[in-house]
Coordinates of C-alpha atoms in Angstrom, one line a residue:
M1 CA 126.1 165.5 82.1
F2 CA 129.1 166.0 84.0
S3 CA 128.0 164.0 86.9
L4 CA 128.7 160.9 84.8
L5 CA 132.3 161.8 84.9
T6 CA 132.8 162.1 88.6
I7 CA 135.4 160.1 90.5
P8 CA 133.9 157.0 92.1
W9 CA 134.2 156.8 95.8
F10 CA 137.0 154.7 97.2
K11 CA 138.6 154.3 100.7
P12 CA 141.5 151.9 101.0
G13 CA 141.7 150.2 104.3
A14 CA 144.9 149.6 106.7
I15 CA 147.5 147.2 105.2
E16 CA 148.3 144.4 108.2
I17 CA 151.8 143.2 108.5
P18 CA 151.4 139.4 109.4
G19 CA 152.9 138.0 112.5
I20 CA 153.2 141.2 114.4
G21 CA 149.9 142.8 114.4
L22 CA 151.1 146.0 113.1
E23 CA 148.8 148.0 110.7
L24 CA 149.9 150.6 108.2
Q25 CA 147.3 153.3 107.5
P26 CA 147.3 154.7 104.0
F27 CA 147.4 158.3 105.3
G28 CA 150.3 157.8 107.5
M29 CA 152.2 155.9 104.8
L30 CA 151.8 158.7 102.3
V31 CA 152.6 161.3 104.9
A32 CA 155.9 159.4 105.7
I33 CA 156.9 159.0 102.2
G34 CA 156.5 162.6 101.6
V35 CA 158.5 163.5 104.6
L36 CA 161.3 161.3 103.7
F37 CA 161.6 162.1 99.9
G38 CA 161.1 165.9 100.7
V39 CA 163.9 165.9 103.2
R40 CA 166.2 164.1 100.7
I41 CA 165.1 166.8 98.0
A42 CA 166.1 169.5 100.4
E43 CA 169.3 168.0 101.0
W44 CA 169.9 167.6 97.3
R45 CA 168.9 171.2 96.5
A46 CA 171.3 172.2 99.3
N47 CA 174.2 170.5 97.8
K48 CA 173.4 172.0 94.4
V49 CA 173.5 175.6 95.8
G50 CA 176.7 175.0 97.6
L51 CA 175.2 174.3 101.1
R52 CA 176.4 171.4 103.3
A53 CA 173.6 168.8 103.7
E54 CA 173.9 168.2 107.3
P55 CA 172.8 171.5 108.6
V56 CA 170.0 171.4 106.3
S57 CA 168.7 167.8 107.2
D58 CA 169.2 169.3 111.1
L59 CA 166.8 172.4 109.8
C60 CA 164.3 169.8 108.4
F61 CA 164.2 168.2 111.9
H62 CA 163.3 171.4 113.6
V63 CA 161.0 172.6 110.7
L64 CA 158.9 169.2 110.8
L65 CA 158.9 168.7 114.7
V66 CA 157.5 172.2 115.4
G67 CA 155.5 172.4 112.3
F68 CA 153.6 169.2 113.3
V69 CA 153.0 170.3 116.9
F70 CA 152.3 173.9 116.0
G71 CA 149.9 172.7 113.1
H72 CA 147.9 170.5 115.7
L73 CA 147.7 173.5 118.1
F74 CA 146.5 175.7 115.4
D75 CA 143.9 173.4 114.2
I76 CA 142.3 172.5 117.7
V77 CA 142.5 176.2 118.9
L78 CA 140.8 177.7 115.8
Y79 CA 138.6 175.0 114.6
H80 CA 137.7 173.2 117.6
P81 CA 137.8 175.7 120.4
D82 CA 135.5 173.8 122.7
L83 CA 137.8 170.7 122.5
F84 CA 140.8 172.8 123.2
L85 CA 139.5 174.2 126.3
E86 CA 138.2 170.7 127.6
Q87 CA 141.8 169.1 126.8
L88 CA 143.6 172.2 128.3
L89 CA 141.7 171.9 131.4
N90 CA 141.5 168.1 131.9
R91 CA 144.2 166.5 129.6
P92 CA 146.6 169.2 128.6
W93 CA 149.3 166.4 127.3
E94 CA 146.7 165.5 124.5
L95 CA 147.4 169.0 123.2
L96 CA 150.8 167.4 121.8
Y97 CA 149.0 164.6 119.8
F98 CA 149.6 166.2 116.5
W99 CA 148.7 162.9 114.7
T100 CA 145.0 163.4 115.7
S101 CA 144.6 166.6 113.5
L102 CA 146.6 168.9 111.8
S103 CA 146.2 172.4 110.0
S104 CA 148.5 173.0 107.0
F105 CA 148.7 176.6 107.5
G106 CA 149.4 176.0 111.2
G107 CA 152.1 173.6 110.0
F108 CA 153.6 176.3 107.8
F109 CA 153.6 178.8 110.5
G110 CA 155.2 176.2 112.9
A111 CA 157.7 175.5 110.3
V112 CA 158.9 179.1 110.4
L113 CA 159.1 179.1 114.1
G114 CA 161.0 175.7 113.9
G115 CA 163.6 177.4 111.5
L116 CA 164.0 180.4 113.9
L117 CA 164.7 177.9 116.8
W118 CA 167.3 176.2 114.5
R119 CA 168.7 179.4 113.7
W120 CA 169.2 180.2 117.6
R121 CA 170.6 176.9 118.3
R122 CA 173.0 176.8 115.3
S123 CA 174.0 180.5 114.8
M124 CA 173.7 180.1 111.2
P125 CA 171.8 182.0 108.4
L126 CA 168.3 180.6 108.1
L127 CA 167.4 181.9 104.6
P128 CA 169.5 179.6 102.4
G129 CA 168.5 176.6 104.0
L130 CA 164.9 177.3 104.4
D131 CA 164.9 178.1 100.8
A132 CA 165.9 174.6 100.0
V133 CA 163.1 173.4 102.3
A134 CA 160.8 175.4 100.5
F135 CA 162.1 174.1 97.2
A136 CA 161.2 170.4 98.4
L137 CA 158.0 171.4 99.8
P138 CA 155.8 170.7 96.9
F139 CA 157.0 167.3 96.5
G140 CA 156.3 166.3 100.0
W141 CA 153.0 168.1 99.9
F142 CA 152.1 165.8 97.0
F143 CA 152.2 162.7 99.0
G144 CA 150.9 164.3 102.2
R145 CA 147.7 165.7 100.3
M146 CA 147.5 162.4 98.5
G147 CA 147.0 160.8 102.0
C148 CA 144.5 163.4 102.6
F149 CA 142.5 162.4 99.4
V150 CA 142.5 158.6 99.7
V151 CA 141.0 158.9 103.4
H152 CA 138.7 161.8 102.0
D153 CA 139.1 164.0 105.2
H154 CA 138.7 167.4 103.5
P155 CA 135.0 167.4 102.2
G156 CA 133.7 170.1 100.2
A157 CA 130.5 171.4 99.1
K158 CA 128.1 169.5 96.8
T159 CA 128.9 169.6 93.1
D160 CA 128.4 168.1 89.5
F161 CA 132.2 169.3 88.8
F162 CA 133.8 166.3 86.8
L163 CA 136.5 166.2 89.6
G164 CA 133.9 165.8 92.4
V165 CA 134.1 162.4 94.4
A166 CA 130.6 160.7 93.9
N167 CA 129.0 159.1 96.9
Y168 CA 131.1 161.0 99.3
Q169 CA 130.7 159.4 102.8
Y170 CA 131.7 161.6 105.6
P171 CA 130.4 161.4 109.1
G172 CA 127.9 163.9 109.8
F173 CA 127.6 164.8 106.1
E174 CA 124.9 163.9 103.6
V175 CA 126.3 161.5 100.9
A176 CA 126.4 163.3 97.6
T177 CA 129.0 164.2 94.9
R178 CA 131.3 166.8 96.5
H179 CA 134.6 168.6 95.9
D180 CA 137.5 166.8 97.6
L181 CA 139.8 169.5 98.5
G182 CA 142.7 167.2 99.1
L183 CA 142.7 166.0 95.5
Y184 CA 142.9 169.6 94.4
E185 CA 146.0 170.3 96.4
V186 CA 147.3 167.2 95.0
M187 CA 146.9 168.6 91.6
W188 CA 148.3 172.0 92.8
S189 CA 151.5 170.1 93.9
A190 CA 151.8 168.3 90.7
I191 CA 152.2 171.4 88.8
V192 CA 154.3 173.5 91.3
F193 CA 157.1 170.9 91.7
P194 CA 158.2 170.6 88.3
L195 CA 157.8 174.3 87.9
F196 CA 160.4 174.6 90.8
V197 CA 162.7 172.2 89.2
Y198 CA 162.7 174.2 86.0
L199 CA 163.2 177.5 87.9
G200 CA 165.9 175.9 90.0
K201 CA 168.1 175.3 86.9
K202 CA 169.1 179.1 87.0
P203 CA 170.9 180.5 90.0
R204 CA 168.5 182.2 92.5
P205 CA 168.9 184.5 95.4
H206 CA 168.3 182.9 98.7
G207 CA 164.6 183.4 99.8
F208 CA 163.3 182.9 96.0
F209 CA 161.5 179.6 96.7
V210 CA 160.2 180.8 100.0
A211 CA 158.6 183.8 98.5
W212 CA 157.1 181.8 95.5
I213 CA 155.9 179.0 97.6
S214 CA 153.8 181.4 99.6
L215 CA 152.8 183.4 96.5
L216 CA 151.7 180.3 94.6
Y217 CA 149.9 178.6 97.4
A218 CA 148.0 181.5 99.3
P219 CA 145.7 182.4 96.4
V220 CA 144.8 178.9 95.6
R221 CA 144.1 178.2 99.2
F222 CA 141.9 181.1 99.6
G223 CA 139.8 180.2 96.7
L224 CA 139.6 176.5 97.8
D225 CA 138.3 177.4 101.2
F226 CA 135.2 178.7 99.8
L227 CA 134.4 175.2 98.8
R228 CA 134.5 173.9 102.1
E229 CA 131.6 172.5 103.8
A230 CA 130.5 173.6 107.1
D231 CA 134.1 174.8 108.3
K232 CA 134.6 177.0 111.2
T233 CA 134.2 180.7 110.2
Y234 CA 135.1 184.0 111.9
G235 CA 133.1 186.7 110.2
A236 CA 132.5 185.5 106.8
L237 CA 135.9 183.7 106.5
T238 CA 137.6 180.6 107.6
P239 CA 141.0 180.3 109.4
G240 CA 142.3 179.2 106.4
H241 CA 141.4 182.5 104.5
Y242 CA 142.8 184.7 107.1
S243 CA 145.9 182.5 107.1
S244 CA 146.1 182.8 103.2
I245 CA 146.3 186.6 103.5
V246 CA 148.9 186.5 106.1
T247 CA 150.9 184.1 103.8
L248 CA 150.4 186.2 100.7
A249 CA 151.7 189.2 102.6
L250 CA 154.7 187.4 103.9
G251 CA 155.3 186.0 100.3
L252 CA 155.4 189.6 98.9
W253 CA 157.7 190.8 101.7
A254 CA 160.0 187.9 100.9
L255 CA 160.0 188.6 97.3
W256 CA 160.6 192.2 97.8
L257 CA 163.7 191.4 100.2

């Protein structure tokens, strides 16, 4: 019965700009939109709580740059260790090609490292600015995961759930109705961002949104990773499972602080 309500398969192609031979990929366009608007919202939040926007913009640059690079390294080391060793020995420069693959948790952990680098360079308190970034994260995440959804690069297990994507076509996988994990995180973002806007109407201590973004994402991601199809596991759990546990612990620690 539910299979009749599933989402039909679609995958938009690249948009070619006439005259210059440039193609805009849907994933890249949506990620760029998420980054640009996410930075703007972080600046707006900084102004609202009495911080200068310029240092927060610089913090966003550090967070994004290190986050993207570390997100790729995290992905290739833990999900594709054979490829990591091959590139390390033969083409080490390719380890910096973050546009080829990313891990969301690797990006989160890299963002923290980027923040620490910013604090070392700027000699300014990290938590106030990082809280503004955490406030904006669900908005940017909405567009980033929308990019994942439209290109369907997070295939899940077979399902007859009404939010499954019918005729799911992914290289090496049987064509079937499957969970699309990118879509589920789009829905998570669509709930969390207005919640943060509501919570942000009252004064909050620095670190409030850093704590709550961790506490709200980690349990959801832990559950979603059980829906992944043929993902790399260590023991019975994926790297995402272990990262969810670490993120939840960090969120509880930040909330306690």
